[in-house]
Short mmCIF file of C-alpha atoms and ligand atoms in Angstrom, two decimals:
data_model
loop_
_atom_site.label_atom_id
_atom_site.label_comp_id
_atom_site.label_asym_id
_atom_site.label_seq_id
_atom_site.Cartn_x
_atom_site.Cartn_y
_atom_site.Cartn_z
CA UNK A 10 26.48 70.34 -36.19
CA UNK A 11 28.36 71.17 -39.35
CA UNK A 12 28.09 69.42 -42.64
CA UNK A 13 31.33 67.38 -42.20
CA UNK A 14 30.01 65.73 -39.02
CA UNK A 15 26.77 64.84 -40.78
CA UNK A 16 28.72 63.49 -43.73
CA UNK A 17 31.02 61.38 -41.51
CA UNK A 18 28.05 60.01 -39.56
CA UNK A 19 26.37 59.06 -42.81
CA UNK A 20 29.57 57.40 -44.07
CA UNK A 21 29.93 55.56 -40.76
CA UNK A 22 26.37 54.27 -41.06
CA UNK A 23 27.01 53.09 -44.61
CA UNK A 24 30.21 51.38 -43.42
CA UNK A 25 28.33 49.65 -40.60
CA UNK A 26 25.69 48.34 -42.99
CA UNK A 27 28.40 47.16 -45.35
CA UNK A 28 30.48 45.36 -42.69
CA UNK A 29 27.58 43.75 -40.80
CA UNK A 30 24.85 43.38 -43.34
CA UNK A 31 26.70 42.51 -46.47
CA UNK A 32 28.40 39.20 -45.50
CA UNK A 33 25.14 37.96 -44.07
CA UNK A 34 23.16 38.79 -47.16
CA UNK A 35 25.83 37.18 -49.34
CA UNK A 36 25.55 33.97 -47.33
CA UNK A 37 21.78 33.92 -47.38
CA UNK A 38 22.12 33.09 -51.04
CA UNK A 39 23.84 29.83 -50.08
CA UNK A 40 21.21 28.81 -47.53
CA UNK A 41 18.68 26.33 -48.77
CA UNK A 42 15.17 26.43 -47.40
CA UNK A 43 14.03 23.23 -45.74
CA UNK A 44 11.61 21.18 -47.83
CA UNK A 45 9.12 18.45 -46.99
CA UNK A 46 8.76 19.60 -43.39
CA UNK A 47 6.51 16.96 -41.88
CA UNK A 48 5.37 15.49 -38.59
CA UNK A 49 5.48 11.81 -37.87
CA UNK A 50 4.06 10.56 -34.62
CA UNK A 51 3.52 7.03 -33.31
CA UNK A 52 2.15 6.36 -29.82
CA UNK A 53 3.00 9.99 -28.97
CA UNK A 54 6.64 9.76 -30.03
CA UNK A 55 6.72 12.81 -32.26
CA UNK A 56 9.41 13.71 -34.75
CA UNK A 57 9.61 16.64 -37.11
CA UNK A 58 11.63 15.86 -40.22
CA UNK A 59 12.66 17.70 -43.38
CA UNK A 60 15.30 17.84 -46.11
CA UNK A 61 17.81 18.29 -47.66
CA UNK A 62 21.02 17.43 -45.75
CA UNK A 63 22.65 20.80 -45.08
CA UNK A 64 26.04 21.69 -46.56
CA UNK A 65 27.79 24.69 -44.97
CA UNK A 66 24.72 25.75 -43.01
CA UNK A 67 22.59 24.51 -40.11
CA UNK A 68 18.95 24.19 -39.15
CA UNK A 69 17.15 25.49 -36.10
CA UNK A 70 13.64 24.43 -35.16
CA UNK A 71 11.20 26.84 -33.56
CA UNK A 72 7.82 25.51 -32.53
CA UNK A 73 4.85 27.15 -30.92
CA UNK A 74 1.30 26.59 -29.86
CA UNK A 75 -1.04 28.63 -31.95
CA UNK A 76 -0.90 32.20 -30.65
CA UNK A 77 1.87 31.49 -28.09
CA UNK A 78 5.61 32.27 -27.91
CA UNK A 79 8.11 30.40 -30.01
CA UNK A 80 10.10 27.70 -28.25
CA UNK A 81 13.24 25.78 -29.11
CA UNK A 82 14.53 22.35 -28.21
CA UNK A 83 18.25 22.61 -27.29
CA UNK A 84 18.98 19.56 -29.44
CA UNK A 85 17.58 21.21 -32.52
CA UNK A 86 19.52 24.50 -32.54
CA UNK A 87 22.20 24.96 -35.22
CA UNK A 88 21.92 21.30 -35.97
CA UNK A 89 23.09 19.47 -39.08
CA UNK A 90 20.41 16.82 -38.59
CA UNK A 91 17.25 16.79 -40.65
CA UNK A 92 14.93 15.73 -37.85
CA UNK A 93 14.00 16.89 -34.38
CA UNK A 94 12.43 14.79 -31.63
CA UNK A 95 9.78 16.94 -29.97
CA UNK A 96 8.12 14.14 -27.97
CA UNK A 97 8.82 15.71 -24.59
CA UNK A 98 8.24 19.31 -25.60
CA UNK A 99 4.61 19.14 -26.66
CA UNK A 100 1.48 19.28 -24.53
CA UNK A 101 -0.70 16.39 -25.53
CA UNK A 102 -3.70 18.61 -26.28
CA UNK A 103 -1.77 21.54 -27.76
CA UNK A 104 -2.00 22.45 -31.43
CA UNK A 105 1.46 23.25 -32.78
CA UNK A 106 3.23 24.47 -35.84
CA UNK A 107 6.99 24.51 -36.32
CA UNK A 108 9.40 26.57 -38.41
CA UNK A 109 12.62 25.06 -39.71
CA UNK A 110 15.14 27.91 -40.08
CA UNK A 111 18.23 27.69 -42.27
CA UNK A 112 21.13 29.50 -40.61
CA UNK A 113 24.66 30.19 -41.80
CA UNK A 114 27.57 28.67 -39.86
CA UNK A 115 28.80 32.14 -38.83
CA UNK A 116 25.67 33.14 -36.96
CA UNK A 117 22.80 35.15 -38.24
CA UNK A 118 22.70 38.85 -38.63
CA UNK A 119 20.02 40.66 -36.72
CA UNK A 120 19.05 42.47 -39.89
CA UNK A 121 18.30 39.46 -41.99
CA UNK A 122 15.61 36.96 -41.09
CA UNK A 123 16.84 33.47 -41.93
CA UNK A 124 14.80 31.65 -44.54
CA UNK A 125 12.41 29.14 -43.05
CA UNK A 126 9.70 26.67 -43.91
CA UNK A 127 6.62 26.23 -41.76
CA UNK A 128 5.10 22.86 -40.97
CA UNK A 129 1.44 21.97 -41.06
CA UNK A 130 -0.43 22.13 -37.78
CA UNK A 131 -0.07 19.16 -35.48
CA UNK A 132 -1.92 18.07 -32.35
CA UNK A 133 -0.56 14.99 -30.56
CA UNK A 134 -3.95 14.07 -29.08
CA UNK A 135 -5.64 14.10 -32.47
CA UNK A 136 -2.85 13.16 -34.85
CA UNK A 137 -0.53 10.58 -33.34
CA UNK A 138 -0.95 7.11 -34.81
CA UNK A 139 -1.91 4.52 -32.20
CA UNK A 140 0.02 1.29 -32.73
CA UNK A 141 -1.60 -2.13 -32.88
CA UNK A 142 -2.61 -3.42 -29.44
CA UNK A 143 -1.45 -6.78 -28.09
CA UNK A 144 -4.22 -9.06 -26.91
CA UNK A 145 -4.82 -12.51 -25.42
CA UNK A 146 -7.63 -14.97 -25.94
CA UNK A 147 -8.92 -17.07 -23.08
CA UNK A 148 -11.87 -19.33 -22.38
CA UNK A 149 -13.47 -18.58 -19.03
CA UNK A 150 -15.23 -20.95 -16.61
CA UNK A 151 -18.52 -20.51 -18.51
CA UNK A 152 -16.81 -21.64 -21.72
CA UNK A 153 -17.05 -18.11 -23.15
CA UNK A 154 -14.22 -16.65 -25.18
CA UNK A 155 -12.63 -13.67 -23.41
CA UNK A 156 -10.41 -11.18 -25.17
CA UNK A 157 -7.94 -9.27 -23.00
CA UNK A 158 -6.40 -6.20 -24.63
CA UNK A 159 -3.22 -4.54 -23.41
CA UNK A 160 -3.49 -0.74 -23.67
CA UNK A 161 -0.48 0.26 -25.81
CA UNK A 162 2.31 2.09 -23.97
CA UNK A 163 3.12 5.60 -25.20
CA UNK A 164 6.45 7.43 -25.35
CA UNK A 165 5.22 9.80 -22.62
CA UNK A 166 6.07 9.57 -18.93
CA UNK A 167 4.62 10.98 -15.77
CA UNK A 168 6.16 10.66 -12.30
CA UNK A 169 8.71 8.19 -13.64
CA UNK A 170 6.05 5.94 -15.13
CA UNK A 171 5.25 5.29 -18.78
CA UNK A 172 1.75 6.36 -19.71
CA UNK A 173 -0.46 4.07 -21.74
CA UNK A 174 -3.11 5.26 -24.15
CA UNK A 175 -5.88 4.84 -21.58
CA UNK A 176 -4.04 7.22 -19.23
CA UNK A 177 -4.19 9.78 -22.01
CA UNK A 178 -7.50 9.24 -23.80
CA UNK A 179 -9.46 8.07 -20.72
CA UNK A 180 -13.18 7.86 -21.64
CA UNK A 181 -12.41 8.70 -25.27
CA UNK A 182 -10.60 5.40 -25.75
CA UNK A 183 -12.53 2.54 -27.32
CA UNK A 184 -11.40 -0.55 -29.17
CA UNK A 185 -12.67 -1.91 -32.45
CA UNK A 186 -12.72 -5.67 -32.66
CA UNK A 187 -13.10 -7.37 -36.03
CA UNK A 188 -13.85 -11.09 -35.91
CA UNK A 189 -14.99 -13.93 -38.10
CA UNK A 190 -15.38 -17.69 -37.98
CA UNK A 191 -12.10 -19.28 -39.03
CA UNK A 192 -12.26 -19.98 -42.74
CA UNK A 193 -15.29 -17.74 -43.32
CA UNK A 194 -15.24 -14.26 -44.84
CA UNK A 195 -18.27 -12.84 -43.05
CA UNK A 196 -16.65 -10.32 -40.70
CA UNK A 197 -18.34 -8.77 -37.68
CA UNK A 198 -17.32 -5.56 -35.96
CA UNK A 199 -17.67 -4.70 -32.31
CA UNK A 200 -16.81 -1.46 -30.49
CA UNK A 201 -16.02 -1.76 -26.78
CA UNK A 202 -15.10 0.60 -23.93
CA UNK A 203 -13.14 -1.82 -21.79
CA UNK A 204 -9.90 -3.68 -22.34
CA UNK A 205 -11.56 -6.99 -21.40
CA UNK A 206 -14.37 -8.37 -23.53
CA UNK A 207 -16.48 -11.49 -23.06
CA UNK A 208 -18.16 -12.90 -26.17
CA UNK A 209 -21.57 -14.49 -25.53
CA UNK A 210 -22.75 -14.88 -29.09
CA UNK A 211 -20.13 -17.21 -30.56
CA UNK A 212 -20.89 -20.72 -31.78
CA UNK A 213 -19.33 -23.26 -29.47
CA UNK A 214 -17.00 -25.82 -31.04
CA UNK A 215 -15.94 -23.19 -33.59
CA UNK A 216 -12.64 -21.38 -33.99
CA UNK A 217 -12.89 -17.60 -34.40
CA UNK A 218 -10.24 -15.11 -35.50
CA UNK A 219 -9.95 -11.68 -33.89
CA UNK A 220 -8.14 -8.46 -34.74
CA UNK A 221 -8.06 -5.33 -32.57
CA UNK A 222 -7.42 -1.60 -33.12
CA UNK A 223 -7.66 1.40 -30.82
CA UNK A 224 -10.63 3.61 -31.72
CA UNK A 225 -10.96 7.26 -30.73
CA UNK A 226 -14.35 8.54 -31.90
CA UNK A 227 -13.56 12.15 -30.90
CA UNK A 228 -11.02 12.36 -33.72
CA UNK A 229 -11.64 13.21 -37.35
CA UNK A 230 -11.87 10.84 -40.30
CA UNK A 231 -9.25 8.14 -40.74
CA UNK A 232 -7.37 9.31 -37.63
CA UNK A 233 -10.05 7.62 -35.52
CA UNK A 234 -8.79 4.07 -35.96
CA UNK A 235 -5.29 3.03 -34.95
CA UNK A 236 -3.17 0.30 -36.45
CA UNK A 237 -4.85 -3.12 -36.63
CA UNK A 238 -3.23 -6.02 -34.83
CA UNK A 239 -2.52 -9.23 -36.71
CA UNK A 240 -5.40 -11.68 -36.30
CA UNK A 241 -5.33 -14.31 -33.57
CA UNK A 242 -7.61 -17.34 -33.61
CA UNK A 243 -9.22 -19.20 -30.74
CA UNK A 244 -8.50 -22.94 -30.75
CA UNK A 245 -11.16 -25.26 -32.10
CA UNK A 246 -13.16 -26.28 -29.03
CA UNK A 247 -12.06 -29.82 -28.03
CA UNK A 248 -13.86 -31.77 -25.36
CA UNK A 249 -11.55 -33.56 -22.98
CA UNK A 250 -11.17 -37.33 -23.38
CA UNK A 251 -13.25 -38.02 -20.27
CA UNK A 252 -16.12 -35.82 -21.47
CA UNK A 253 -16.14 -37.45 -24.86
CA UNK A 254 -15.90 -41.16 -23.94
CA UNK A 255 -16.73 -41.46 -20.26
CA UNK A 256 -14.75 -43.08 -17.49
CA UNK A 257 -15.79 -46.70 -18.22
CA UNK A 258 -14.59 -46.65 -21.83
CA UNK A 259 -11.29 -45.01 -20.95
CA UNK A 260 -10.80 -47.41 -18.00
CA UNK A 261 -11.57 -50.35 -20.31
CA UNK A 262 -9.11 -49.09 -22.92
CA UNK A 263 -6.44 -48.67 -20.24
CA UNK A 264 -7.03 -52.25 -19.04
CA UNK A 265 -6.72 -53.64 -22.57
CA UNK A 266 -3.46 -51.72 -23.11
CA UNK A 267 -2.14 -52.95 -19.76
CA UNK A 268 -3.02 -56.56 -20.60
CA UNK A 269 -1.29 -56.21 -23.96
CA UNK A 270 1.88 -54.81 -22.37
CA UNK A 271 1.94 -57.65 -19.81
CA UNK A 272 1.50 -60.22 -22.58
CA UNK A 273 4.42 -58.73 -24.52
CA UNK A 274 6.65 -58.79 -21.44
CA UNK A 275 5.76 -62.40 -20.68
CA UNK A 276 6.49 -63.39 -24.27
CA UNK A 277 9.91 -61.68 -24.20
CA UNK A 278 10.83 -63.37 -20.89
CA UNK A 279 9.82 -66.79 -22.19
CA UNK A 280 11.78 -66.36 -25.42
CA UNK A 281 14.94 -65.21 -23.59
CA UNK A 282 14.83 -68.26 -21.34
CA UNK A 283 14.55 -70.60 -24.34
CA UNK A 284 17.47 -68.93 -26.12
CA UNK A 285 19.64 -69.13 -22.98
CA UNK A 286 18.81 -72.81 -22.49
CA UNK A 287 19.74 -73.56 -26.10
CA UNK A 288 23.08 -71.68 -26.16
CA UNK A 289 25.21 -74.19 -24.14
CA UNK A 290 24.13 -77.02 -26.48
CA UNK A 291 25.21 -74.91 -29.45
CA UNK A 292 28.68 -74.46 -27.89
CA UNK A 293 28.96 -78.15 -27.24
CA UNK A 294 28.33 -79.05 -30.85
CA UNK A 295 30.95 -76.49 -32.04
CA UNK A 296 33.62 -77.85 -29.63
C1 NAG B 301 10.40 15.65 -50.74
O1 NAG B 301 9.35 14.74 -51.04
C2 NAG B 301 9.30 14.37 -52.40
C3 NAG B 301 8.09 13.52 -52.61
O2 NAG B 301 7.48 13.17 -51.42
C4 NAG B 301 10.57 13.66 -52.77
O3 NAG B 301 10.54 13.32 -54.15
C5 NAG B 301 11.75 14.55 -52.51
O4 NAG B 301 12.94 13.84 -52.76
C6 NAG B 301 11.73 15.02 -51.09
N1 NAG B 301 12.79 15.99 -50.90
C7 NAG B 301 13.64 15.93 -49.89
C8 NAG B 301 14.66 16.99 -49.86
O5 NAG B 301 13.59 15.06 -49.02
C1 NAG B 302 31.40 24.47 -48.22
O1 NAG B 302 32.48 25.18 -47.69
C2 NAG B 302 33.72 24.70 -48.16
C3 NAG B 302 34.83 25.48 -47.43
O2 NAG B 302 34.47 26.78 -47.21
C4 NAG B 302 33.80 24.90 -49.68
O3 NAG B 302 35.03 24.40 -50.16
C5 NAG B 302 32.65 24.12 -50.32
O4 NAG B 302 32.64 24.35 -51.72
C6 NAG B 302 31.34 24.56 -49.73
N1 NAG B 302 30.30 23.72 -50.27
C7 NAG B 302 29.15 24.19 -50.77
C8 NAG B 302 28.20 23.19 -51.32
O5 NAG B 302 28.89 25.37 -50.76
C1 NAG B 303 -9.40 17.10 -31.97
O1 NAG B 303 -10.27 17.07 -33.07
C2 NAG B 303 -11.62 17.30 -32.73
C3 NAG B 303 -12.42 17.10 -33.99
O2 NAG B 303 -11.93 17.85 -35.04
C4 NAG B 303 -11.76 18.70 -32.16
O3 NAG B 303 -13.10 18.94 -31.81
C5 NAG B 303 -10.88 18.79 -30.93
O4 NAG B 303 -10.90 20.10 -30.41
C6 NAG B 303 -9.45 18.43 -31.25
N1 NAG B 303 -8.72 18.33 -30.02
C7 NAG B 303 -7.70 19.07 -29.76
C8 NAG B 303 -7.01 18.84 -28.48
O5 NAG B 303 -7.33 19.92 -30.55
#
């Protein structure tokens, strides 16, 4: 190899770097790193969001379980959106982090790593907010108040069926029930395993107000309790008319009312007859 060949090779290399590398590195200056990269998750619907709105560049999201390969959601590649729905990409018990990459419109150069911002760690099982449960109040045959809670539906599906939170948390799912006598401030708290609860310790003839939240003791801190439902109150216990007054009194009252109605009808009939009898005489006097 003579010196000219070496020199030309070197020049060629420099040229290559200039042609390929330089435009990319110029554009990197225009790319803005994502800010405020954050997870929001409600009943396992999980969205990664960030800012600012991109101008002349796009974002690509790469997420991974700790220590595993990076994955992408096809909807969040070279996107001009500032959020990415990862609901169906995440294993419920996985612990994830995500990178939001800023990429130029003309594709990235292999030599330059696009600027990115990394999210905090997120685990659907431990971090998703559980929405407020719906519930019904009933009085059973023993006159006990029964609270029937509907396990909230999640955004996740299996075999074409929506999963509810009991399908996911199983034995880890409890409910917290806060209740108080209507009009009183003394609140009691109860933790239950089942979705159906019978109350044996309530004063009869009293209205009580109940509020319910999912409770997952295996979680940390304030993630344990889900959203509280709005309070619902049991009706003030009313005895039926028969229980309160007995058949004789009600029968008597009915008889009196019937007699009164008959009297009124008789009166009306009698009056009408009188008026009709008098009318012809009135005509006669006019004519
Ligand atoms: C990031 O969050 C801060 C405060 O939470 C807010 O003031 C700022 O506007 C946000 N930036 C973007 C790009 O959304
Ligand atoms: C975006 O690109 C257009 C056309 O190339 C240019 O006119 C505009 O100034 C660019 N905007 C920004 C914020 O760089
Ligand atoms: C959820 O949090 C608990 C308590 O910090 C931890 O022991 C558990 O491993 C976490 N679960 C998952 C799936 O990461």
